[in-house]
Amino acid sequence: MPTQYGQIAADLRRRVKQGEWPPGTALPTQTELCEEYGVARATMTAALNQLQGERLVTGVRGQGTFVLDWRPIRVSLPRYPAILEPEGHAGAWETACQQAGAAGSMVTVEVAHERADVDVAEALGLTEGTDTVIRHSRHATLNDSTCQVHTAYYPAHLIEGTPLAGQEKVVGSLYGAMRAAGIDPASADEHLSARPATADEAAEFTLMTGFPVLTLDRLTRDQEGRRVEWLRMVIDPTRVMVTYDGLPPTWPARKSPLHDFARYK
């Protein structure tokens, strides 16, 4: 059964999303809200804390509680064709942010050469502890705050000597860089799930401890069927919406090339 503060939070959430208080505007004071809902201050504080944890509002000391721009960036399945060209200057996340008129970027945290562990070896069809992979750790940011953590693995023998193996930020998309290196991404399998955030993830995303995050694993193959990339994303669902728009009622029996995803828009 919903708690009293949970019911109040649900009603305030509804009012915010219906536009009663647009982004950037202040909610009524806690005193005014307590009078309106007929509750004690502690109950209203709990309700507002819940909305802060959902990133709908933020408290400013001495000024009040303000509505945030709560609308998440939409990243859709047909995002690949626009980022496949080697001369492209933006990846899927940067493209989605540009389309939404938001300030988003992809920041390279680390590029490392390492032995494949059990999970990476299984995903890429390599030998655990023997075969070498190149790991790209990157953060997708929105208004300079991290909202996605990307960890991508590539078989080292495929990309040694290419920009993908270097320490510099890859301009544009990693897929575009793969094509420039002679690796042609052709198909991808994605698996989306949710779980509670770890303590490190909660700190990185500035979420409440235990708040749910999305995890998306993507395995990419080239035209020859080789496994060329395994990407694991951890996503803050309050700021990112993964969408699969315009899919056909039944998926074609054959494996659909990434180049053909545009027809599902």
PDB file of C-alpha atoms in Angstrom:
ATOM      1  CA  MET A   1       0.000   0.000   0.000  1.00  0.00           C
ATOM      2  CA  PRO A   2       1.462   3.404  -0.967  1.00  0.00           C
ATOM      3  CA  THR A   3       2.783   5.544   1.854  1.00  0.00           C
ATOM      4  CA  GLN A   4       1.346   8.989   2.447  1.00  0.00           C
ATOM      5  CA  TYR A   5       4.491  10.696   1.210  1.00  0.00           C
ATOM      6  CA  GLY A   6       4.537   8.341  -1.791  1.00  0.00           C
ATOM      7  CA  GLN A   7       0.991   9.386  -2.706  1.00  0.00           C
ATOM      8  CA  ILE A   8       1.945  13.052  -2.407  1.00  0.00           C
ATOM      9  CA  ALA A   9       5.074  12.480  -4.516  1.00  0.00           C
ATOM     10  CA  ALA A  10       2.938  10.766  -7.173  1.00  0.00           C
ATOM     11  CA  ASP A  11       0.545  13.714  -7.302  1.00  0.00           C
ATOM     12  CA  LEU A  12       3.350  16.269  -7.459  1.00  0.00           C
ATOM     13  CA  ARG A  13       5.025  14.198 -10.181  1.00  0.00           C
ATOM     14  CA  ARG A  14       1.793  14.247 -12.182  1.00  0.00           C
ATOM     15  CA  ARG A  15       1.466  17.998 -11.813  1.00  0.00           C
ATOM     16  CA  VAL A  16       5.072  18.603 -12.841  1.00  0.00           C
ATOM     17  CA  LYS A  17       4.785  16.399 -15.938  1.00  0.00           C
ATOM     18  CA  GLN A  18       1.496  18.037 -16.910  1.00  0.00           C
ATOM     19  CA  GLY A  19       3.299  21.373 -16.979  1.00  0.00           C
ATOM     20  CA  GLU A  20       1.783  23.052 -13.919  1.00  0.00           C
ATOM     21  CA  TRP A  21       5.333  24.019 -12.973  1.00  0.00           C
ATOM     22  CA  PRO A  22       7.567  24.205 -16.075  1.00  0.00           C
ATOM     23  CA  PRO A  23      11.303  23.452 -15.880  1.00  0.00           C
ATOM     24  CA  GLY A  24      13.180  26.229 -14.131  1.00  0.00           C
ATOM     25  CA  THR A  25      10.263  27.391 -12.031  1.00  0.00           C
ATOM     26  CA  ALA A  26       9.906  27.001  -8.275  1.00  0.00           C
ATOM     27  CA  LEU A  27       7.386  24.793  -6.527  1.00  0.00           C
ATOM     28  CA  PRO A  28       5.279  26.393  -3.797  1.00  0.00           C
ATOM     29  CA  THR A  29       7.118  26.559  -0.489  1.00  0.00           C
ATOM     30  CA  GLN A  30       7.072  23.529   1.787  1.00  0.00           C
ATOM     31  CA  THR A  31       4.793  25.439   4.148  1.00  0.00           C
ATOM     32  CA  GLU A  32       2.334  26.089   1.325  1.00  0.00           C
ATOM     33  CA  LEU A  33       2.494  22.489   0.141  1.00  0.00           C
ATOM     34  CA  CYS A  34       1.965  21.195   3.692  1.00  0.00           C
ATOM     35  CA  GLU A  35      -1.140  23.353   4.001  1.00  0.00           C
ATOM     36  CA  GLU A  36      -2.427  22.272   0.586  1.00  0.00           C
ATOM     37  CA  TYR A  37      -1.997  18.542   1.295  1.00  0.00           C
ATOM     38  CA  GLY A  38      -2.745  18.743   5.015  1.00  0.00           C
ATOM     39  CA  VAL A  39       0.419  16.944   6.113  1.00  0.00           C
ATOM     40  CA  ALA A  40       3.335  17.504   8.476  1.00  0.00           C
ATOM     41  CA  ARG A  41       6.583  18.997   7.210  1.00  0.00           C
ATOM     42  CA  ALA A  42       8.452  15.701   7.615  1.00  0.00           C
ATOM     43  CA  THR A  43       5.978  13.984   5.264  1.00  0.00           C
ATOM     44  CA  MET A  44       6.350  16.704   2.635  1.00  0.00           C
ATOM     45  CA  THR A  45      10.141  16.608   2.965  1.00  0.00           C
ATOM     46  CA  ALA A  46      10.073  12.843   2.265  1.00  0.00           C
ATOM     47  CA  ALA A  47       7.875  13.392  -0.806  1.00  0.00           C
ATOM     48  CA  LEU A  48      10.173  16.089  -2.182  1.00  0.00           C
ATOM     49  CA  ASN A  49      13.239  13.961  -1.479  1.00  0.00           C
ATOM     50  CA  GLN A  50      11.690  11.221  -3.598  1.00  0.00           C
ATOM     51  CA  LEU A  51      11.211  13.645  -6.483  1.00  0.00           C
ATOM     52  CA  GLN A  52      14.783  14.874  -6.083  1.00  0.00           C
ATOM     53  CA  GLY A  53      15.981  11.277  -6.318  1.00  0.00           C
ATOM     54  CA  GLU A  54      14.066  10.986  -9.600  1.00  0.00           C
ATOM     55  CA  ARG A  55      15.657  14.231 -10.855  1.00  0.00           C
ATOM     56  CA  LEU A  56      12.334  15.957 -11.264  1.00  0.00           C
ATOM     57  CA  VAL A  57      13.242  18.739  -8.844  1.00  0.00           C
ATOM     58  CA  THR A  58      16.263  20.105  -7.007  1.00  0.00           C
ATOM     59  CA  GLY A  59      16.548  22.036  -3.789  1.00  0.00           C
ATOM     60  CA  VAL A  60      18.484  25.319  -3.694  1.00  0.00           C
ATOM     61  CA  ARG A  61      19.452  26.377  -0.191  1.00  0.00           C
ATOM     62  CA  GLY A  62      17.665  29.546   0.833  1.00  0.00           C
ATOM     63  CA  GLN A  63      15.693  29.760  -2.422  1.00  0.00           C
ATOM     64  CA  GLY A  64      13.348  26.774  -2.595  1.00  0.00           C
ATOM     65  CA  THR A  65      12.687  23.710  -4.747  1.00  0.00           C
ATOM     66  CA  PHE A  66      12.959  24.088  -8.518  1.00  0.00           C
ATOM     67  CA  VAL A  67      11.725  21.916 -11.374  1.00  0.00           C
ATOM     68  CA  LEU A  68      14.450  20.381 -13.529  1.00  0.00           C
ATOM     69  CA  ASP A  69      14.273  19.639 -17.236  1.00  0.00           C
ATOM     70  CA  TRP A  70      13.144  16.070 -16.555  1.00  0.00           C
ATOM     71  CA  ARG A  71      12.677  14.969 -20.165  1.00  0.00           C
ATOM     72  CA  PRO A  72      15.218  12.218 -20.958  1.00  0.00           C
ATOM     73  CA  ILE A  73      17.320  12.090 -24.114  1.00  0.00           C
ATOM     74  CA  ARG A  74      15.855   9.525 -26.508  1.00  0.00           C
ATOM     75  CA  VAL A  75      18.342   7.116 -28.085  1.00  0.00           C
ATOM     76  CA  SER A  76      16.545   4.916 -30.585  1.00  0.00           C
ATOM     77  CA  LEU A  77      17.341   1.606 -32.275  1.00  0.00           C
ATOM     78  CA  PRO A  78      17.616   3.155 -35.793  1.00  0.00           C
ATOM     79  CA  ARG A  79      20.565   5.234 -34.529  1.00  0.00           C
ATOM     80  CA  TYR A  80      23.275   3.295 -36.361  1.00  0.00           C
ATOM     81  CA  PRO A  81      23.055   4.392 -40.027  1.00  0.00           C
ATOM     82  CA  ALA A  82      23.761   8.051 -39.230  1.00  0.00           C
ATOM     83  CA  ILE A  83      26.992   7.200 -37.394  1.00  0.00           C
ATOM     84  CA  LEU A  84      28.481   4.505 -39.610  1.00  0.00           C
ATOM     85  CA  GLU A  85      30.311   6.789 -42.018  1.00  0.00           C
ATOM     86  CA  PRO A  86      34.028   7.238 -41.243  1.00  0.00           C
ATOM     87  CA  GLU A  87      33.840  10.989 -41.889  1.00  0.00           C
ATOM     88  CA  GLY A  88      31.106  11.494 -39.288  1.00  0.00           C
ATOM     89  CA  HIS A  89      31.893  13.787 -36.377  1.00  0.00           C
ATOM     90  CA  ALA A  90      29.334  12.595 -33.828  1.00  0.00           C
ATOM     91  CA  GLY A  91      28.401   9.255 -32.297  1.00  0.00           C
ATOM     92  CA  ALA A  92      24.951   7.986 -31.366  1.00  0.00           C
ATOM     93  CA  TRP A  93      24.834   9.813 -28.028  1.00  0.00           C
ATOM     94  CA  GLU A  94      26.141  13.117 -29.361  1.00  0.00           C
ATOM     95  CA  THR A  95      23.748  12.879 -32.306  1.00  0.00           C
ATOM     96  CA  ALA A  96      20.770  12.224 -30.009  1.00  0.00           C
ATOM     97  CA  CYS A  97      21.719  15.190 -27.815  1.00  0.00           C
ATOM     98  CA  GLN A  98      22.099  17.464 -30.827  1.00  0.00           C
ATOM     99  CA  GLN A  99      18.658  16.464 -32.052  1.00  0.00           C
ATOM    100  CA  ALA A 100      17.220  17.242 -28.610  1.00  0.00           C
ATOM    101  CA  GLY A 101      19.005  20.593 -28.433  1.00  0.00           C
ATOM    102  CA  ALA A 102      20.937  19.422 -25.368  1.00  0.00           C
ATOM    103  CA  ALA A 103      24.596  19.761 -24.416  1.00  0.00           C
ATOM    104  CA  GLY A 104      25.878  16.195 -24.509  1.00  0.00           C
ATOM    105  CA  SER A 105      29.255  14.683 -25.237  1.00  0.00           C
ATOM    106  CA  MET A 106      31.181  11.419 -25.073  1.00  0.00           C
ATOM    107  CA  VAL A 107      34.301  11.561 -22.885  1.00  0.00           C
ATOM    108  CA  THR A 108      37.090   8.990 -23.126  1.00  0.00           C
ATOM    109  CA  VAL A 109      38.120   7.868 -19.640  1.00  0.00           C
ATOM    110  CA  GLU A 110      40.652   5.157 -20.486  1.00  0.00           C
ATOM    111  CA  VAL A 111      41.929   2.992 -23.327  1.00  0.00           C
ATOM    112  CA  ALA A 112      43.721  -0.120 -22.065  1.00  0.00           C
ATOM    113  CA  HIS A 113      45.276  -3.304 -23.456  1.00  0.00           C
ATOM    114  CA  GLU A 114      44.474  -6.297 -21.248  1.00  0.00           C
ATOM    115  CA  ARG A 115      43.876 -10.029 -21.224  1.00  0.00           C
ATOM    116  CA  ALA A 116      40.321 -11.142 -21.843  1.00  0.00           C
ATOM    117  CA  ASP A 117      38.544 -12.128 -18.636  1.00  0.00           C
ATOM    118  CA  VAL A 118      35.902 -14.845 -18.557  1.00  0.00           C
ATOM    119  CA  ASP A 119      32.970 -12.591 -19.532  1.00  0.00           C
ATOM    120  CA  VAL A 120      34.810 -10.797 -22.326  1.00  0.00           C
ATOM    121  CA  ALA A 121      36.278 -14.029 -23.678  1.00  0.00           C
ATOM    122  CA  GLU A 122      32.855 -15.668 -23.796  1.00  0.00           C
ATOM    123  CA  ALA A 123      31.259 -12.680 -25.508  1.00  0.00           C
ATOM    124  CA  LEU A 124      33.938 -12.262 -28.183  1.00  0.00           C
ATOM    125  CA  GLY A 125      34.792 -15.926 -28.656  1.00  0.00           C
ATOM    126  CA  LEU A 126      38.332 -15.518 -27.325  1.00  0.00           C
ATOM    127  CA  THR A 127      40.543 -17.514 -24.977  1.00  0.00           C
ATOM    128  CA  GLU A 128      40.316 -16.360 -21.373  1.00  0.00           C
ATOM    129  CA  GLY A 129      43.581 -15.061 -19.923  1.00  0.00           C
ATOM    130  CA  THR A 130      45.459 -15.534 -23.193  1.00  0.00           C
ATOM    131  CA  ASP A 131      43.921 -13.387 -25.920  1.00  0.00           C
ATOM    132  CA  THR A 132      44.361  -9.629 -25.666  1.00  0.00           C
ATOM    133  CA  VAL A 133      41.537  -7.106 -25.965  1.00  0.00           C
ATOM    134  CA  ILE A 134      41.505  -3.339 -26.139  1.00  0.00           C
ATOM    135  CA  ARG A 135      39.083  -1.774 -23.685  1.00  0.00           C
ATOM    136  CA  HIS A 136      37.520   1.629 -24.262  1.00  0.00           C
ATOM    137  CA  SER A 137      35.971   3.167 -21.138  1.00  0.00           C
ATOM    138  CA  ARG A 138      33.870   6.227 -21.899  1.00  0.00           C
ATOM    139  CA  HIS A 139      31.268   8.392 -20.184  1.00  0.00           C
ATOM    140  CA  ALA A 140      28.264   9.909 -21.932  1.00  0.00           C
ATOM    141  CA  THR A 141      27.592  13.279 -20.338  1.00  0.00           C
ATOM    142  CA  LEU A 142      24.637  15.618 -20.323  1.00  0.00           C
ATOM    143  CA  ASN A 143      25.299  19.163 -19.168  1.00  0.00           C
ATOM    144  CA  ASP A 144      28.688  17.917 -17.917  1.00  0.00           C
ATOM    145  CA  SER A 145      27.111  15.223 -15.686  1.00  0.00           C
ATOM    146  CA  THR A 146      27.622  11.516 -16.393  1.00  0.00           C
ATOM    147  CA  CYS A 147      24.463   9.684 -17.426  1.00  0.00           C
ATOM    148  CA  GLN A 148      25.912   6.624 -19.167  1.00  0.00           C
ATOM    149  CA  VAL A 149      29.041   4.543 -18.574  1.00  0.00           C
ATOM    150  CA  HIS A 150      30.257   2.654 -21.653  1.00  0.00           C
ATOM    151  CA  THR A 151      32.831  -0.127 -21.570  1.00  0.00           C
ATOM    152  CA  ALA A 152      33.662  -1.539 -25.007  1.00  0.00           C
ATOM    153  CA  TYR A 153      36.001  -4.442 -25.793  1.00  0.00           C
ATOM    154  CA  TYR A 154      37.659  -5.207 -29.150  1.00  0.00           C
ATOM    155  CA  PRO A 155      39.854  -8.168 -30.146  1.00  0.00           C
ATOM    156  CA  ALA A 156      43.319  -6.581 -30.200  1.00  0.00           C
ATOM    157  CA  HIS A 157      44.424  -8.413 -33.347  1.00  0.00           C
ATOM    158  CA  LEU A 158      41.632  -6.719 -35.306  1.00  0.00           C
ATOM    159  CA  ILE A 159      42.331  -3.113 -34.374  1.00  0.00           C
ATOM    160  CA  GLU A 160      46.054  -2.888 -33.509  1.00  0.00           C
ATOM    161  CA  GLY A 161      47.618  -0.010 -35.445  1.00  0.00           C
ATOM    162  CA  THR A 162      44.287   1.815 -35.907  1.00  0.00           C
ATOM    163  CA  PRO A 163      42.953   4.899 -34.068  1.00  0.00           C
ATOM    164  CA  LEU A 164      40.756   2.544 -32.036  1.00  0.00           C
ATOM    165  CA  ALA A 165      43.885   1.202 -30.350  1.00  0.00           C
ATOM    166  CA  GLY A 166      45.260   4.643 -29.494  1.00  0.00           C
ATOM    167  CA  GLN A 167      44.861   6.763 -26.396  1.00  0.00           C
ATOM    168  CA  GLU A 168      43.348   9.752 -28.190  1.00  0.00           C
ATOM    169  CA  LYS A 169      39.600  10.357 -28.296  1.00  0.00           C
ATOM    170  CA  VAL A 170      38.096   8.915 -31.465  1.00  0.00           C
ATOM    171  CA  VAL A 171      36.439  11.694 -33.444  1.00  0.00           C
ATOM    172  CA  GLY A 172      32.903  10.702 -34.371  1.00  0.00           C
ATOM    173  CA  SER A 173      31.581   7.221 -33.661  1.00  0.00           C
ATOM    174  CA  LEU A 174      33.541   4.079 -32.866  1.00  0.00           C
ATOM    175  CA  TYR A 175      31.570   2.382 -35.636  1.00  0.00           C
ATOM    176  CA  GLY A 176      32.810   4.992 -38.086  1.00  0.00           C
ATOM    177  CA  ALA A 177      36.361   4.365 -36.872  1.00  0.00           C
ATOM    178  CA  MET A 178      35.848   0.626 -37.349  1.00  0.00           C
ATOM    179  CA  ARG A 179      34.772   1.134 -40.942  1.00  0.00           C
ATOM    180  CA  ALA A 180      37.761   3.396 -41.551  1.00  0.00           C
ATOM    181  CA  ALA A 181      39.951   0.553 -40.251  1.00  0.00           C
ATOM    182  CA  GLY A 182      38.385  -1.878 -42.715  1.00  0.00           C
ATOM    183  CA  ILE A 183      35.997  -3.529 -40.254  1.00  0.00           C
ATOM    184  CA  ASP A 184      32.428  -3.308 -41.535  1.00  0.00           C
ATOM    185  CA  PRO A 185      29.825  -3.644 -38.717  1.00  0.00           C
ATOM    186  CA  ALA A 186      26.918  -5.626 -40.098  1.00  0.00           C
ATOM    187  CA  SER A 187      24.687  -6.810 -37.249  1.00  0.00           C
ATOM    188  CA  ALA A 188      24.211  -6.342 -33.528  1.00  0.00           C
ATOM    189  CA  ASP A 189      22.467  -8.205 -30.730  1.00  0.00           C
ATOM    190  CA  GLU A 190      21.281  -6.093 -27.776  1.00  0.00           C
ATOM    191  CA  HIS A 191      20.112  -7.223 -24.347  1.00  0.00           C
ATOM    192  CA  LEU A 192      18.448  -4.696 -22.043  1.00  0.00           C
ATOM    193  CA  SER A 193      17.805  -5.243 -18.337  1.00  0.00           C
ATOM    194  CA  ALA A 194      17.656  -3.341 -15.045  1.00  0.00           C
ATOM    195  CA  ARG A 195      19.217  -3.701 -11.600  1.00  0.00           C
ATOM    196  CA  PRO A 196      19.997  -1.545  -8.545  1.00  0.00           C
ATOM    197  CA  ALA A 197      22.943   0.814  -8.959  1.00  0.00           C
ATOM    198  CA  THR A 198      26.169  -0.107  -7.233  1.00  0.00           C
ATOM    199  CA  ALA A 199      27.617   2.398  -4.776  1.00  0.00           C
ATOM    200  CA  ASP A 200      30.146   3.579  -7.388  1.00  0.00           C
ATOM    201  CA  GLU A 201      27.449   3.956 -10.049  1.00  0.00           C
ATOM    202  CA  ALA A 202      25.160   5.858  -7.683  1.00  0.00           C
ATOM    203  CA  ALA A 203      28.030   8.239  -6.919  1.00  0.00           C
ATOM    204  CA  GLU A 204      28.917   8.659 -10.609  1.00  0.00           C
ATOM    205  CA  PHE A 205      25.319   9.340 -11.623  1.00  0.00           C
ATOM    206  CA  THR A 206      24.499  11.224  -8.376  1.00  0.00           C
ATOM    207  CA  LEU A 207      21.573   8.882  -7.822  1.00  0.00           C
ATOM    208  CA  MET A 208      20.123   7.648  -4.572  1.00  0.00           C
ATOM    209  CA  THR A 209      21.767   4.424  -3.397  1.00  0.00           C
ATOM    210  CA  GLY A 210      19.915   1.413  -4.797  1.00  0.00           C
ATOM    211  CA  PHE A 211      18.118   3.454  -7.490  1.00  0.00           C
ATOM    212  CA  PRO A 212      17.574   1.275 -10.580  1.00  0.00           C
ATOM    213  CA  VAL A 213      19.869   1.592 -13.572  1.00  0.00           C
ATOM    214  CA  LEU A 214      19.547   0.094 -17.034  1.00  0.00           C
ATOM    215  CA  THR A 215      22.195  -2.208 -18.432  1.00  0.00           C
ATOM    216  CA  LEU A 216      22.477  -2.738 -22.165  1.00  0.00           C
ATOM    217  CA  ASP A 217      24.899  -5.284 -23.622  1.00  0.00           C
ATOM    218  CA  ARG A 218      25.562  -5.148 -27.347  1.00  0.00           C
ATOM    219  CA  LEU A 219      27.548  -7.655 -29.401  1.00  0.00           C
ATOM    220  CA  THR A 220      28.480  -6.478 -32.894  1.00  0.00           C
ATOM    221  CA  ARG A 221      29.541  -8.709 -35.792  1.00  0.00           C
ATOM    222  CA  ASP A 222      31.035  -7.748 -39.128  1.00  0.00           C
ATOM    223  CA  GLN A 223      30.065  -8.878 -42.618  1.00  0.00           C
ATOM    224  CA  GLU A 224      32.060 -12.078 -42.141  1.00  0.00           C
ATOM    225  CA  GLY A 225      30.285 -12.923 -38.896  1.00  0.00           C
ATOM    226  CA  ARG A 226      33.311 -12.147 -36.714  1.00  0.00           C
ATOM    227  CA  ARG A 227      32.618 -10.742 -33.242  1.00  0.00           C
ATOM    228  CA  VAL A 228      34.232  -7.322 -33.420  1.00  0.00           C
ATOM    229  CA  GLU A 229      32.880  -5.453 -30.398  1.00  0.00           C
ATOM    230  CA  TRP A 230      31.277  -6.196 -27.059  1.00  0.00           C
ATOM    231  CA  LEU A 231      29.839  -3.096 -25.432  1.00  0.00           C
ATOM    232  CA  ARG A 232      28.353  -2.897 -21.953  1.00  0.00           C
ATOM    233  CA  MET A 233      26.409   0.243 -21.068  1.00  0.00           C
ATOM    234  CA  VAL A 234      25.160   1.286 -17.651  1.00  0.00           C
ATOM    235  CA  ILE A 235      22.462   3.933 -18.074  1.00  0.00           C
ATOM    236  CA  ASP A 236      20.800   6.446 -15.771  1.00  0.00           C
ATOM    237  CA  PRO A 237      17.119   5.956 -16.717  1.00  0.00           C
ATOM    238  CA  THR A 238      16.134   9.386 -15.387  1.00  0.00           C
ATOM    239  CA  ARG A 239      18.119  11.077 -18.169  1.00  0.00           C
ATOM    240  CA  VAL A 240      18.242   8.526 -20.987  1.00  0.00           C
ATOM    241  CA  MET A 241      15.407   6.700 -22.734  1.00  0.00           C
ATOM    242  CA  VAL A 242      16.348   3.734 -24.914  1.00  0.00           C
ATOM    243  CA  THR A 243      13.658   3.442 -27.580  1.00  0.00           C
ATOM    244  CA  TYR A 244      12.917   0.858 -30.251  1.00  0.00           C
ATOM    245  CA  ASP A 245      10.552   2.789 -32.494  1.00  0.00           C
ATOM    246  CA  GLY A 246       8.976   1.635 -35.736  1.00  0.00           C
ATOM    247  CA  LEU A 247       9.855  -2.037 -35.501  1.00  0.00           C
ATOM    248  CA  PRO A 248       7.910  -4.375 -37.802  1.00  0.00           C
ATOM    249  CA  PRO A 249       5.296  -6.675 -36.184  1.00  0.00           C
ATOM    250  CA  THR A 250       7.563  -9.633 -36.969  1.00  0.00           C
ATOM    251  CA  TRP A 251      11.329  -9.393 -37.371  1.00  0.00           C
ATOM    252  CA  PRO A 252      12.735 -10.635 -40.695  1.00  0.00           C
ATOM    253  CA  ALA A 253      14.010 -14.196 -40.555  1.00  0.00           C
ATOM    254  CA  ARG A 254      17.434 -13.164 -41.821  1.00  0.00           C
ATOM    255  CA  LYS A 255      19.847 -11.149 -39.705  1.00  0.00           C
ATOM    256  CA  SER A 256      19.300  -7.494 -40.516  1.00  0.00           C
ATOM    257  CA  PRO A 257      22.397  -5.472 -41.431  1.00  0.00           C
ATOM    258  CA  LEU A 258      22.949  -2.327 -39.409  1.00  0.00           C
ATOM    259  CA  HIS A 259      22.797  -0.411 -42.661  1.00  0.00           C
ATOM    260  CA  ASP A 260      19.172  -1.546 -43.092  1.00  0.00           C
ATOM    261  CA  PHE A 261      17.964  -0.398 -39.645  1.00  0.00           C
ATOM    262  CA  ALA A 262      17.002   2.952 -41.134  1.00  0.00           C
ATOM    263  CA  ARG A 263      14.043   1.351 -42.857  1.00  0.00           C
ATOM    264  CA  TYR A 264      12.485   0.674 -39.453  1.00  0.00           C
ATOM    265  CA  LYS A 265      12.231   4.374 -38.618  1.00  0.00           C
TER     266      LYS A 265
END
